[in-house]
C-alpha positions as YAML, in Angstrom:
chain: A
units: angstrom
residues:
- id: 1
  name: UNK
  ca: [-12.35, -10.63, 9.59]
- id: 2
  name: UNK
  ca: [-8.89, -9.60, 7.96]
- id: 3
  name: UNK
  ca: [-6.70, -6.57, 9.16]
- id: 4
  name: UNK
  ca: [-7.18, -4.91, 6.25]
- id: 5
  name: UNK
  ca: [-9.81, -6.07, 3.51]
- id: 6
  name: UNK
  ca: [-10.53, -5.83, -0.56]
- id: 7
  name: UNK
  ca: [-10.58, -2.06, -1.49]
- id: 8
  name: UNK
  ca: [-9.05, -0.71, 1.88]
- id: 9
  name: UNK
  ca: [-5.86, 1.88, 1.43]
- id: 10
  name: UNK
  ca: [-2.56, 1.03, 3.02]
- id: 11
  name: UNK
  ca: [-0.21, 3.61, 3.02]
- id: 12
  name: UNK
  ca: [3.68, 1.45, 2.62]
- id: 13
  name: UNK
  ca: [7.12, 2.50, 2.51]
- id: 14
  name: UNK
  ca: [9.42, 1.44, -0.35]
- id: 15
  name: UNK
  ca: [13.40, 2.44, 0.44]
- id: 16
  name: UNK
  ca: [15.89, 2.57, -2.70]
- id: 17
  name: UNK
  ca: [18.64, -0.23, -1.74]
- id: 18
  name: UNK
  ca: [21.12, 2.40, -3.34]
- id: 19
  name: UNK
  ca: [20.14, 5.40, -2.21]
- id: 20
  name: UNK
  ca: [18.32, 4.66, 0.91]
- id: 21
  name: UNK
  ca: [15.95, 6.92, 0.57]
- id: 22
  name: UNK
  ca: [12.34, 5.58, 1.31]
- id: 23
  name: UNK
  ca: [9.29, 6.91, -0.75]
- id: 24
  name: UNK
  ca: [5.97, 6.55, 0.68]
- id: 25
  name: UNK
  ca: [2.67, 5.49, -1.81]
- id: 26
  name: UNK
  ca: [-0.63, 4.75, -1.47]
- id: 27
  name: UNK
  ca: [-1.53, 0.77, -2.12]
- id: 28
  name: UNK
  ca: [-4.98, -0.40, -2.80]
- id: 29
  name: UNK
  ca: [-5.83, -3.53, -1.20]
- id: 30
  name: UNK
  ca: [-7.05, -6.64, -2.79]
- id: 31
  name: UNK
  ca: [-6.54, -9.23, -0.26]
- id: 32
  name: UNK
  ca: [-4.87, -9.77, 3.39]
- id: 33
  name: UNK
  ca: [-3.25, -12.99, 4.94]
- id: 34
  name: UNK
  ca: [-3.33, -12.46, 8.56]
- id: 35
  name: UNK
  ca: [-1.68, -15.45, 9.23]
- id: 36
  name: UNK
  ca: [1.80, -14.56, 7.18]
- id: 37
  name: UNK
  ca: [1.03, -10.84, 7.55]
- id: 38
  name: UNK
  ca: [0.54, -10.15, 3.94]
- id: 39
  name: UNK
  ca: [-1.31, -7.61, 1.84]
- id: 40
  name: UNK
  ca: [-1.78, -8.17, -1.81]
- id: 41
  name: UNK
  ca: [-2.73, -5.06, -4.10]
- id: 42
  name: UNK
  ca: [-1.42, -2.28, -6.59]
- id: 43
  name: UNK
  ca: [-0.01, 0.78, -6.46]
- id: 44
  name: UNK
  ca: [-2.54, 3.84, -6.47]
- id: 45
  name: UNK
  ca: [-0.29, 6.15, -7.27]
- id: 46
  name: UNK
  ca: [2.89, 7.12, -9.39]
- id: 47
  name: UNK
  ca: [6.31, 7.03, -7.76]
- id: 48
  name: UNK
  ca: [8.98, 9.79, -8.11]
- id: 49
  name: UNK
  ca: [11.64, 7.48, -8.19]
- id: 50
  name: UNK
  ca: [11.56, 5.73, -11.76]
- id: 51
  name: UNK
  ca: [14.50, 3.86, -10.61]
- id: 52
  name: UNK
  ca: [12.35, 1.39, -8.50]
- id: 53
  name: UNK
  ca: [10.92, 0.01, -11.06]
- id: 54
  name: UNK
  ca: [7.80, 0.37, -9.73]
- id: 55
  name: UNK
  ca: [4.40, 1.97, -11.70]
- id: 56
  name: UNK
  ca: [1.22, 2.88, -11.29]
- id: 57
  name: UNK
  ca: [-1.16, -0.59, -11.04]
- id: 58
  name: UNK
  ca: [2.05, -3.00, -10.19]
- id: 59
  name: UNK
  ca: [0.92, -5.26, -8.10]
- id: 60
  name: UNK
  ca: [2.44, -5.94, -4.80]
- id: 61
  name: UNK
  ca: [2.70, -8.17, -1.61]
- id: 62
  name: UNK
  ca: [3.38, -6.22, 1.37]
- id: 63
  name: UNK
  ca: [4.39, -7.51, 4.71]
- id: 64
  name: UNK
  ca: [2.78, -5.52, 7.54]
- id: 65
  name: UNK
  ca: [6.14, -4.23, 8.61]
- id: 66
  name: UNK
  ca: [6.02, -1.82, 5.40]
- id: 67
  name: UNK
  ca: [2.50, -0.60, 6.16]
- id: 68
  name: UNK
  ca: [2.58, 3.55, 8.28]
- id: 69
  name: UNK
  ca: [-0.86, 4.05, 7.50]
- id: 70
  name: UNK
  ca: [-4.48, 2.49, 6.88]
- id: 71
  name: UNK
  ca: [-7.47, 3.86, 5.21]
- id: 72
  name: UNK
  ca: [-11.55, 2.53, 4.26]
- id: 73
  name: UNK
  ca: [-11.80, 3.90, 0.99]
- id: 74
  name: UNK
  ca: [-14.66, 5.84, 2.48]
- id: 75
  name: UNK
  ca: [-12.12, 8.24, 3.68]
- id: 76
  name: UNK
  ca: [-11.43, 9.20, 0.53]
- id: 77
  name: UNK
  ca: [-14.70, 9.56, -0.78]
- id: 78
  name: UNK
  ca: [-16.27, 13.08, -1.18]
- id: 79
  name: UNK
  ca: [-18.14, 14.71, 2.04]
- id: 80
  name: UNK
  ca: [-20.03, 16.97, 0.36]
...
């Protein structure tokens, strides 16, 4: 069983090369390769920085190195 599998949240740290400054955001997980420590998804949220170049639904590959957090998407669902 993969780290993290299809529809898992990974919580990943982009940092502006300029500035420095990191932003963290929420990506939704599509896939995981264990064996290079990859995650392949898109963003699930917007960034404040609209210098990165980033949006909300780009696709990504993440190395595990970027990920701070992990979610089931059941976390997020409604307990009531």
């Amino acid at each position: 069983m993969p780290k993290y599998e299809k529809g898992d949240y990974i919580k990943v740290e982009f940092v502006d090369e300029v500035t420095g400054v990191g932003e963290w955001m929420w990506v939704r997980v599509h896939r995981c390769d264990d064996e290079n420590q990859l995650v392949f998804g898109d963003l699930d949220n917007v960034p404040l920085n609209d210098e990165s170049g980033l949006k909300l639904g780009t696709e990504l590959a993440v190395s595990f190195t970027q990920i701070r957090e992990h979610r089931k998407s059941a976390d997020f669902e409604s307990k009531i």
